[in-house]
mmCIF file of C-alpha atoms in Angstrom:
data_model
loop_
_atom_site.group_PDB
_atom_site.id
_atom_site.type_symbol
_atom_site.label_atom_id
_atom_site.label_comp_id
_atom_site.label_asym_id
_atom_site.label_seq_id
_atom_site.Cartn_x
_atom_site.Cartn_y
_atom_site.Cartn_z
ATOM 1 C CA UNK A 1384 18.901 -45.751 2.216
ATOM 2 C CA UNK A 1385 20.429 -48.812 0.577
ATOM 3 C CA UNK A 1386 23.672 -50.486 1.647
ATOM 4 C CA UNK A 1387 25.735 -48.453 -0.799
ATOM 5 C CA UNK A 1388 24.594 -45.258 0.869
ATOM 6 C CA UNK A 1389 23.753 -43.549 -2.415
ATOM 7 C CA UNK A 1390 20.070 -44.292 -2.977
ATOM 8 C CA UNK A 1391 17.152 -42.637 -1.212
ATOM 9 C CA UNK A 1392 13.645 -43.736 -0.409
ATOM 10 C CA UNK A 1393 10.762 -41.321 -0.840
ATOM 11 C CA UNK A 1394 10.727 -40.877 2.937
ATOM 12 C CA UNK A 1395 14.422 -39.886 2.893
ATOM 13 C CA UNK A 1396 13.758 -37.313 0.166
ATOM 14 C CA UNK A 1397 10.801 -35.914 2.056
ATOM 15 C CA UNK A 1398 12.903 -35.379 5.203
ATOM 16 C CA UNK A 1399 15.753 -33.720 3.288
ATOM 17 C CA UNK A 1400 13.670 -31.468 1.048
ATOM 18 C CA UNK A 1401 10.704 -30.604 3.264
ATOM 19 C CA UNK A 1402 8.320 -31.869 0.591
ATOM 20 C CA UNK A 1403 5.550 -34.309 1.408
ATOM 21 C CA UNK A 1404 5.783 -37.947 0.410
ATOM 22 C CA UNK A 1405 2.582 -37.459 -1.579
ATOM 23 C CA UNK A 1406 4.079 -34.564 -3.580
ATOM 24 C CA UNK A 1407 7.298 -36.460 -4.352
ATOM 25 C CA UNK A 1408 5.344 -39.521 -5.428
ATOM 26 C CA UNK A 1409 3.130 -37.374 -7.688
ATOM 27 C CA UNK A 1410 6.148 -35.620 -9.248
ATOM 28 C CA UNK A 1411 7.747 -38.987 -9.765
ATOM 29 C CA UNK A 1412 4.594 -40.262 -11.504
ATOM 30 C CA UNK A 1413 4.698 -37.155 -13.715
ATOM 31 C CA UNK A 1414 8.299 -37.839 -14.711
ATOM 32 C CA UNK A 1415 9.742 -34.790 -12.932
ATOM 33 C CA UNK A 1416 12.054 -36.973 -10.845
ATOM 34 C CA UNK A 1417 12.601 -40.604 -11.806
ATOM 35 C CA UNK A 1418 13.706 -43.456 -9.553
ATOM 36 C CA UNK A 1419 17.066 -45.006 -10.188
ATOM 37 C CA UNK A 1420 15.641 -48.449 -9.419
ATOM 38 C CA UNK A 1421 13.074 -50.337 -7.381
ATOM 39 C CA UNK A 1422 13.599 -52.816 -4.575
ATOM 40 C CA UNK A 1423 12.425 -56.417 -4.802
ATOM 41 C CA UNK A 1424 9.309 -55.277 -2.922
ATOM 42 C CA UNK A 1425 8.658 -52.614 -5.556
ATOM 43 C CA UNK A 1426 9.715 -49.575 -3.492
ATOM 44 C CA UNK A 1427 11.285 -46.716 -5.417
ATOM 45 C CA UNK A 1428 14.855 -45.697 -4.805
ATOM 46 C CA UNK A 1429 16.323 -42.416 -6.050
ATOM 47 C CA UNK A 1430 19.884 -41.406 -6.807
ATOM 48 C CA UNK A 1431 21.808 -38.679 -4.910
ATOM 49 C CA UNK A 1432 21.021 -36.065 -7.590
ATOM 50 C CA UNK A 1433 17.309 -36.330 -6.736
ATOM 51 C CA UNK A 1434 17.690 -34.068 -3.677
ATOM 52 C CA UNK A 1435 19.075 -31.142 -5.697
ATOM 53 C CA UNK A 1436 16.594 -31.792 -8.513
ATOM 54 C CA UNK A 1437 13.626 -31.727 -6.141
ATOM 55 C CA UNK A 1438 14.902 -28.543 -4.473
ATOM 56 C CA UNK A 1439 15.149 -26.897 -7.902
ATOM 57 C CA UNK A 1440 11.659 -28.064 -8.875
ATOM 58 C CA UNK A 1441 10.273 -26.794 -5.583
ATOM 59 C CA UNK A 1442 11.813 -23.374 -6.233
ATOM 60 C CA UNK A 1443 10.292 -23.195 -9.718
ATOM 61 C CA UNK A 1444 6.894 -24.282 -8.416
ATOM 62 C CA UNK A 1445 6.993 -21.610 -5.692
ATOM 63 C CA UNK A 1446 7.781 -19.091 -8.427
ATOM 64 C CA UNK A 1447 4.579 -20.181 -10.151
ATOM 65 C CA UNK A 1448 5.837 -22.313 -13.048
ATOM 66 C CA UNK A 1449 3.719 -25.238 -14.154
ATOM 67 C CA UNK A 1450 4.918 -28.827 -14.190
ATOM 68 C CA UNK A 1451 4.905 -29.033 -17.997
ATOM 69 C CA UNK A 1452 7.278 -26.074 -18.270
ATOM 70 C CA UNK A 1453 9.443 -27.436 -15.472
ATOM 71 C CA UNK A 1454 9.709 -30.817 -17.199
ATOM 72 C CA UNK A 1455 10.806 -29.113 -20.424
ATOM 73 C CA UNK A 1456 13.414 -27.090 -18.543
ATOM 74 C CA UNK A 1457 14.764 -30.187 -16.831
ATOM 75 C CA UNK A 1458 14.877 -32.028 -20.146
ATOM 76 C CA UNK A 1459 16.631 -28.993 -21.708
ATOM 77 C CA UNK A 1460 13.832 -28.544 -24.221
ATOM 78 C CA UNK A 1461 13.373 -24.969 -22.949
ATOM 79 C CA UNK A 1462 15.916 -22.479 -21.619
ATOM 80 C CA UNK A 1463 15.293 -21.410 -18.036
ATOM 81 C CA UNK A 1464 15.935 -17.722 -18.786
ATOM 82 C CA UNK A 1465 13.380 -17.698 -21.624
ATOM 83 C CA UNK A 1466 10.725 -19.348 -19.467
ATOM 84 C CA UNK A 1467 11.521 -16.976 -16.608
ATOM 85 C CA UNK A 1468 11.155 -13.958 -18.895
ATOM 86 C CA UNK A 1469 7.769 -15.153 -20.172
ATOM 87 C CA UNK A 1470 6.582 -15.935 -16.682
ATOM 88 C CA UNK A 1471 7.729 -12.545 -15.385
ATOM 89 C CA UNK A 1472 5.775 -10.838 -18.176
ATOM 90 C CA UNK A 1473 2.678 -12.852 -17.278
ATOM 91 C CA UNK A 1474 3.115 -11.892 -13.620
ATOM 92 C CA UNK A 1475 3.392 -8.222 -14.609
ATOM 93 C CA UNK A 1476 0.001 -8.492 -16.319
ATOM 94 C CA UNK A 1477 -1.497 -10.213 -13.284
ATOM 95 C CA UNK A 1478 -0.020 -7.600 -10.948
ATOM 96 C CA UNK A 1479 -1.545 -4.862 -13.104
ATOM 97 C CA UNK A 1480 -4.957 -6.497 -12.817
ATOM 98 C CA UNK A 1481 -4.576 -6.916 -9.056
ATOM 99 C CA UNK A 1482 -3.551 -3.275 -8.640
ATOM 100 C CA UNK A 1483 -6.596 -2.216 -10.634
ATOM 101 C CA UNK A 1484 -8.903 -4.349 -8.498
ATOM 102 C CA UNK A 1485 -7.316 -3.070 -5.296
ATOM 103 C CA UNK A 1486 -7.697 0.534 -6.447
ATOM 104 C CA UNK A 1487 -11.394 0.040 -7.201
ATOM 105 C CA UNK A 1488 -12.038 -1.827 -3.943
ATOM 106 C CA UNK A 1489 -10.166 0.828 -1.935
ATOM 107 C CA UNK A 1490 -12.227 3.573 -3.577
ATOM 108 C CA UNK A 1491 -15.448 1.634 -2.931
ATOM 109 C CA UNK A 1492 -14.520 1.085 0.723
ATOM 110 C CA UNK A 1493 -13.723 4.780 1.177
ATOM 111 C CA UNK A 1494 -16.756 6.261 -0.610
ATOM 112 C CA UNK A 1495 -19.530 3.737 -0.075
ATOM 113 C CA UNK A 1496 -20.963 4.146 -3.590
ATOM 114 C CA UNK A 1497 -24.182 2.721 -4.998
ATOM 115 C CA UNK A 1498 -24.017 -0.491 -7.080
ATOM 116 C CA UNK A 1499 -24.313 1.638 -10.242
ATOM 117 C CA UNK A 1500 -21.450 3.902 -9.157
ATOM 118 C CA UNK A 1501 -19.330 0.866 -8.267
ATOM 119 C CA UNK A 1502 -19.897 -0.572 -11.746
ATOM 120 C CA UNK A 1503 -18.936 2.738 -13.366
ATOM 121 C CA UNK A 1504 -15.766 2.992 -11.272
ATOM 122 C CA UNK A 1505 -14.764 -0.516 -12.322
ATOM 123 C CA UNK A 1506 -15.402 0.243 -15.985
ATOM 124 C CA UNK A 1507 -13.370 3.473 -15.793
ATOM 125 C CA UNK A 1508 -10.448 1.616 -14.228
ATOM 126 C CA UNK A 1509 -10.467 -1.017 -17.011
ATOM 127 C CA UNK A 1510 -10.294 1.434 -19.927
ATOM 128 C CA UNK A 1511 -7.485 0.989 -22.427
ATOM 129 C CA UNK A 1512 -5.055 3.819 -23.146
ATOM 130 C CA UNK A 1513 -6.966 4.743 -26.326
ATOM 131 C CA UNK A 1514 -10.283 4.707 -24.447
ATOM 132 C CA UNK A 1515 -8.845 6.893 -21.685
ATOM 133 C CA UNK A 1516 -7.589 9.327 -24.322
ATOM 134 C CA UNK A 1517 -11.026 9.520 -25.945
ATOM 135 C CA UNK A 1518 -12.675 10.141 -22.583
ATOM 136 C CA UNK A 1519 -10.272 12.968 -21.720
ATOM 137 C CA UNK A 1520 -10.502 14.499 -25.220
ATOM 138 C CA UNK A 1521 -14.301 14.496 -25.007
ATOM 139 C CA UNK A 1522 -14.111 16.291 -21.655
ATOM 140 C CA UNK A 1523 -11.597 18.888 -22.845
ATOM 141 C CA UNK A 1524 -13.521 19.442 -26.103
ATOM 142 C CA UNK A 1525 -16.599 20.260 -24.028
ATOM 143 C CA UNK A 1526 -14.649 22.689 -21.819
ATOM 144 C CA UNK A 1527 -12.339 24.489 -24.247
ATOM 145 C CA UNK A 1528 -14.280 25.711 -27.266
ATOM 146 C CA UNK A 1529 -11.569 28.163 -28.329
ATOM 147 C CA UNK A 1530 -9.069 26.647 -30.841
ATOM 148 C CA UNK A 1531 -6.310 28.660 -29.156
ATOM 149 C CA UNK A 1532 -6.533 26.656 -25.928
ATOM 150 C CA UNK A 1533 -4.078 23.916 -26.931
ATOM 151 C CA UNK A 1534 -1.550 24.822 -24.240
ATOM 152 C CA UNK A 1535 -4.143 24.833 -21.471
ATOM 153 C CA UNK A 1536 -5.557 21.534 -22.738
ATOM 154 C CA UNK A 1537 -2.112 19.923 -22.506
ATOM 155 C CA UNK A 1538 -1.690 21.197 -18.967
ATOM 156 C CA UNK A 1539 -4.987 19.517 -17.978
ATOM 157 C CA UNK A 1540 -4.408 16.171 -19.733
ATOM 158 C CA UNK A 1541 -3.737 13.132 -17.518
ATOM 159 C CA UNK A 1542 -1.141 10.630 -18.733
ATOM 160 C CA UNK A 1543 -1.497 7.413 -16.748
ATOM 161 C CA UNK A 1544 1.859 5.547 -16.928
ATOM 162 C CA UNK A 1545 2.154 1.977 -18.226
ATOM 163 C CA UNK A 1546 2.732 0.716 -14.698
ATOM 164 C CA UNK A 1547 0.725 3.027 -12.462
ATOM 165 C CA UNK A 1548 0.862 2.844 -8.702
ATOM 166 C CA UNK A 1549 -2.306 2.095 -6.777
ATOM 167 C CA UNK A 1550 -2.420 5.777 -5.795
ATOM 168 C CA UNK A 1551 -2.302 6.792 -9.466
ATOM 169 C CA UNK A 1552 -5.043 4.307 -10.348
ATOM 170 C CA UNK A 1553 -7.267 5.621 -7.556
ATOM 171 C CA UNK A 1554 -6.587 9.179 -8.743
ATOM 172 C CA UNK A 1555 -7.486 8.228 -12.331
ATOM 173 C CA UNK A 1556 -10.814 6.704 -11.255
ATOM 174 C CA UNK A 1557 -11.774 9.832 -9.318
ATOM 175 C CA UNK A 1558 -10.601 12.193 -12.073
ATOM 176 C CA UNK A 1559 -12.496 10.222 -14.730
ATOM 177 C CA UNK A 1560 -15.640 10.460 -12.619
ATOM 178 C CA UNK A 1561 -15.154 14.227 -12.375
ATOM 179 C CA UNK A 1562 -14.966 14.519 -16.154
ATOM 180 C CA UNK A 1563 -18.432 12.945 -16.366
ATOM 181 C CA UNK A 1564 -19.946 15.548 -14.019
ATOM 182 C CA UNK A 1565 -22.008 17.859 -16.283
ATOM 183 C CA UNK A 1566 -22.059 20.669 -13.705
ATOM 184 C CA UNK A 1567 -18.271 20.547 -13.384
ATOM 185 C CA UNK A 1568 -17.889 20.626 -17.169
ATOM 186 C CA UNK A 1569 -20.255 23.573 -17.487
ATOM 187 C CA UNK A 1570 -18.486 25.535 -14.762
ATOM 188 C CA UNK A 1571 -15.064 25.056 -16.334
ATOM 189 C CA UNK A 1572 -16.465 25.983 -19.748
ATOM 190 C CA UNK A 1573 -17.902 29.249 -18.360
ATOM 191 C CA UNK A 1574 -14.554 30.062 -16.755
ATOM 192 C CA UNK A 1575 -12.664 29.313 -19.975
ATOM 193 C CA UNK A 1576 -15.060 31.437 -22.053
ATOM 194 C CA UNK A 1577 -14.868 34.316 -19.597
ATOM 195 C CA UNK A 1578 -11.091 34.165 -19.740
ATOM 196 C CA UNK A 1579 -11.163 34.288 -23.549
ATOM 197 C CA UNK A 1580 -13.433 37.344 -23.467
ATOM 198 C CA UNK A 1581 -10.920 39.153 -21.245
ATOM 199 C CA UNK A 1582 -7.854 38.247 -23.322
ATOM 200 C CA UNK A 1583 -6.304 41.023 -25.365
ATOM 201 C CA UNK A 1584 -3.529 41.151 -27.941
ATOM 202 C CA UNK A 1585 -0.813 40.740 -26.817
ATOM 203 C CA UNK A 1586 -2.047 38.325 -24.090
ATOM 204 C CA UNK A 1587 -2.225 39.752 -20.569
ATOM 205 C CA UNK A 1588 -2.508 38.114 -17.147
ATOM 206 C CA UNK A 1589 -5.794 36.409 -16.295
ATOM 207 C CA UNK A 1590 -7.737 38.177 -13.547
ATOM 208 C CA UNK A 1591 -8.084 34.917 -11.597
ATOM 209 C CA UNK A 1592 -4.299 34.589 -11.539
ATOM 210 C CA UNK A 1593 -3.987 38.237 -10.495
ATOM 211 C CA UNK A 1594 -6.470 37.708 -7.668
ATOM 212 C CA UNK A 1595 -4.477 34.725 -6.459
ATOM 213 C CA UNK A 1596 -1.208 36.674 -6.588
ATOM 214 C CA UNK A 1597 -2.668 39.504 -4.503
ATOM 215 C CA UNK A 1598 -4.657 37.368 -2.074
ATOM 216 C CA UNK A 1599 -2.029 34.796 -1.133
ATOM 217 C CA UNK A 1600 0.317 37.276 0.608
ATOM 218 C CA UNK A 1601 -2.706 38.655 2.503
ATOM 219 C CA UNK A 1602 -3.680 35.135 3.540
ATOM 220 C CA UNK A 1603 -0.108 34.421 4.656
ATOM 221 C CA UNK A 1604 -0.134 37.622 6.691
ATOM 222 C CA UNK A 1605 -3.425 36.653 8.366
ATOM 223 C CA UNK A 1606 -5.330 39.663 6.987
ATOM 224 C CA UNK A 1607 -9.093 39.156 7.137
ATOM 225 C CA UNK A 1608 -10.830 40.093 3.866
ATOM 226 C CA UNK A 1609 -13.421 42.246 5.720
ATOM 227 C CA UNK A 1610 -10.806 44.179 7.716
ATOM 228 C CA UNK A 1611 -9.468 47.668 6.937
ATOM 229 C CA UNK A 1612 -6.036 46.080 6.436
ATOM 230 C CA UNK A 1613 -7.446 44.447 3.290
ATOM 231 C CA UNK A 1614 -8.301 47.811 1.686
ATOM 232 C CA UNK A 1615 -4.897 48.379 0.042
ATOM 233 C CA UNK A 1616 -4.843 44.767 -1.222
ATOM 234 C CA UNK A 1617 -8.218 45.206 -2.947
ATOM 235 C CA UNK A 1618 -7.158 48.600 -4.298
ATOM 236 C CA UNK A 1619 -3.975 47.113 -5.759
ATOM 237 C CA UNK A 1620 -5.869 44.155 -7.243
ATOM 238 C CA UNK A 1621 -8.472 46.420 -8.842
ATOM 239 C CA UNK A 1622 -5.818 48.711 -10.305
ATOM 240 C CA UNK A 1623 -3.798 45.763 -11.643
ATOM 241 C CA UNK A 1624 -6.879 44.227 -13.296
ATOM 242 C CA UNK A 1625 -7.861 47.586 -14.781
ATOM 243 C CA UNK A 1626 -4.493 47.822 -16.481
ATOM 244 C CA UNK A 1627 -4.641 44.195 -17.639
ATOM 245 C CA UNK A 1628 -8.132 44.610 -19.123
ATOM 246 C CA UNK A 1629 -7.582 48.189 -20.315
ATOM 247 C CA UNK A 1630 -10.695 49.335 -18.457
ATOM 248 C CA UNK A 1631 -11.429 52.134 -15.990
ATOM 249 C CA UNK A 1632 -10.809 51.258 -12.363
ATOM 250 C CA UNK A 1633 -14.373 51.820 -11.197
ATOM 251 C CA UNK A 1634 -17.324 50.069 -9.577
ATOM 252 C CA UNK A 1635 -18.261 48.347 -12.845
ATOM 253 C CA UNK A 1636 -14.799 46.798 -13.005
ATOM 254 C CA UNK A 1637 -15.083 45.491 -9.455
ATOM 255 C CA UNK A 1638 -18.477 43.969 -10.252
ATOM 256 C CA UNK A 1639 -16.886 42.330 -13.302
ATOM 257 C CA UNK A 1640 -14.046 40.969 -11.157
ATOM 258 C CA UNK A 1641 -16.470 39.657 -8.570
ATOM 259 C CA UNK A 1642 -18.497 37.858 -11.241
ATOM 260 C CA UNK A 1643 -15.371 36.347 -12.801
ATOM 261 C CA UNK A 1644 -13.947 35.162 -9.493
ATOM 262 C CA UNK A 1645 -17.250 33.718 -8.280
ATOM 263 C CA UNK A 1646 -17.593 31.843 -11.566
ATOM 264 C CA UNK A 1647 -14.060 30.455 -11.221
ATOM 265 C CA UNK A 1648 -14.593 29.410 -7.610
ATOM 266 C CA UNK A 1649 -15.145 25.643 -7.741
ATOM 267 C CA UNK A 1650 -13.274 23.394 -5.261
ATOM 268 C CA UNK A 1651 -13.668 20.563 -7.772
ATOM 269 C CA UNK A 1652 -11.174 22.353 -10.017
ATOM 270 C CA UNK A 1653 -8.568 22.192 -7.244
ATOM 271 C CA UNK A 1654 -9.343 18.522 -6.787
ATOM 272 C CA UNK A 1655 -8.993 17.859 -10.529
ATOM 273 C CA UNK A 1656 -5.569 19.518 -10.567
ATOM 274 C CA UNK A 1657 -4.503 17.630 -7.445
ATOM 275 C CA UNK A 1658 -5.518 14.315 -9.043
ATOM 276 C CA UNK A 1659 -3.859 15.348 -12.313
ATOM 277 C CA UNK A 1660 -0.576 15.968 -10.496
ATOM 278 C CA UNK A 1661 -0.778 12.551 -8.833
ATOM 279 C CA UNK A 1662 -1.404 10.780 -12.154
ATOM 280 C CA UNK A 1663 1.309 12.672 -14.050
ATOM 281 C CA UNK A 1664 3.799 12.546 -11.151
ATOM 282 C CA UNK A 1665 3.942 16.355 -11.022
ATOM 283 C CA UNK A 1666 4.591 18.428 -7.885
ATOM 284 C CA UNK A 1667 1.359 19.031 -5.952
ATOM 285 C CA UNK A 1668 -0.331 22.280 -7.058
ATOM 286 C CA UNK A 1669 -1.192 25.154 -4.769
ATOM 287 C CA UNK A 1670 -4.979 25.156 -4.284
ATOM 288 C CA UNK A 1671 -6.765 28.171 -5.748
ATOM 289 C CA UNK A 1672 -9.850 28.006 -3.530
ATOM 290 C CA UNK A 1673 -8.496 29.862 -0.446
ATOM 291 C CA UNK A 1674 -7.312 32.820 -2.560
ATOM 292 C CA UNK A 1675 -10.626 32.978 -4.460
ATOM 293 C CA UNK A 1676 -12.658 32.846 -1.250
ATOM 294 C CA UNK A 1677 -10.554 35.677 0.210
ATOM 295 C CA UNK A 1678 -10.787 37.788 -2.964
ATOM 296 C CA UNK A 1679 -14.531 37.354 -3.514
ATOM 297 C CA UNK A 1680 -15.264 38.123 0.145
ATOM 298 C CA UNK A 1681 -13.069 41.236 0.053
ATOM 299 C CA UNK A 1682 -14.619 42.489 -3.198
ATOM 300 C CA UNK A 1683 -18.196 41.742 -2.141
ATOM 301 C CA UNK A 1684 -17.805 43.735 1.064
ATOM 302 C CA UNK A 1685 -16.552 46.726 -0.907
ATOM 303 C CA UNK A 1686 -18.883 46.616 -3.930
ATOM 304 C CA UNK A 1687 -22.247 46.199 -2.182
#
């Protein structure tokens, strides 16, 4: 420091700011901080405001701003709040890309896919909102052939938010892969068509829903589907379905129920609904598979 005690050497600034001499010299060469004067030997000396200025520049650099933008802010050519807003928006975009990459890499690490499957997962994660909509519409068009299925379609439509969490991104990738599974599509289409063939006017409960409603209390009570204790449950289910379908409560009805429930039994449907709830931030659904397994087992034992 000079005799007046107000000027600093680069070494002084480095000690006070924690920056390296090399960095301060470079910033000085770039005009970010300018020396107040030079000694007879040519050494730079900086005024007392240089410490605060360098601390401010260091903060902006750590926040990711470039030197050109920082120079304009210091020269009052740009407002700090405007630059900060633009930079925050750019960071949001970068964070979105990083989340996407992390979601794909996490899924790859968990599943161990082939190179082709990895490429498809990455492409699914990168889809735009319009492309995601087209993919989902194509899937639902293939499943629901009845024009009156609009309500069900809405209940099965994923809506990935603008800023999804990594969990939502992972769920979207897996759900999108499910929609490409031709066997899954065909199974859901058969279930939807069978439901439409059972629907009357006015609409009545679906037999799959009725089976779930009767089986879940039996499951909660620990009643085995092959046991005598299951007899009244099956009797009540058969009678309820007979009324809903306006059919006789006979062996033919039970065969029809067994066929319908076996057709609807696909654990992938439960997984689709679980992923859908994650994406749409809905409460987790109750899986249908346990009730269908119980019902089909109970009916099969009694309709052989």
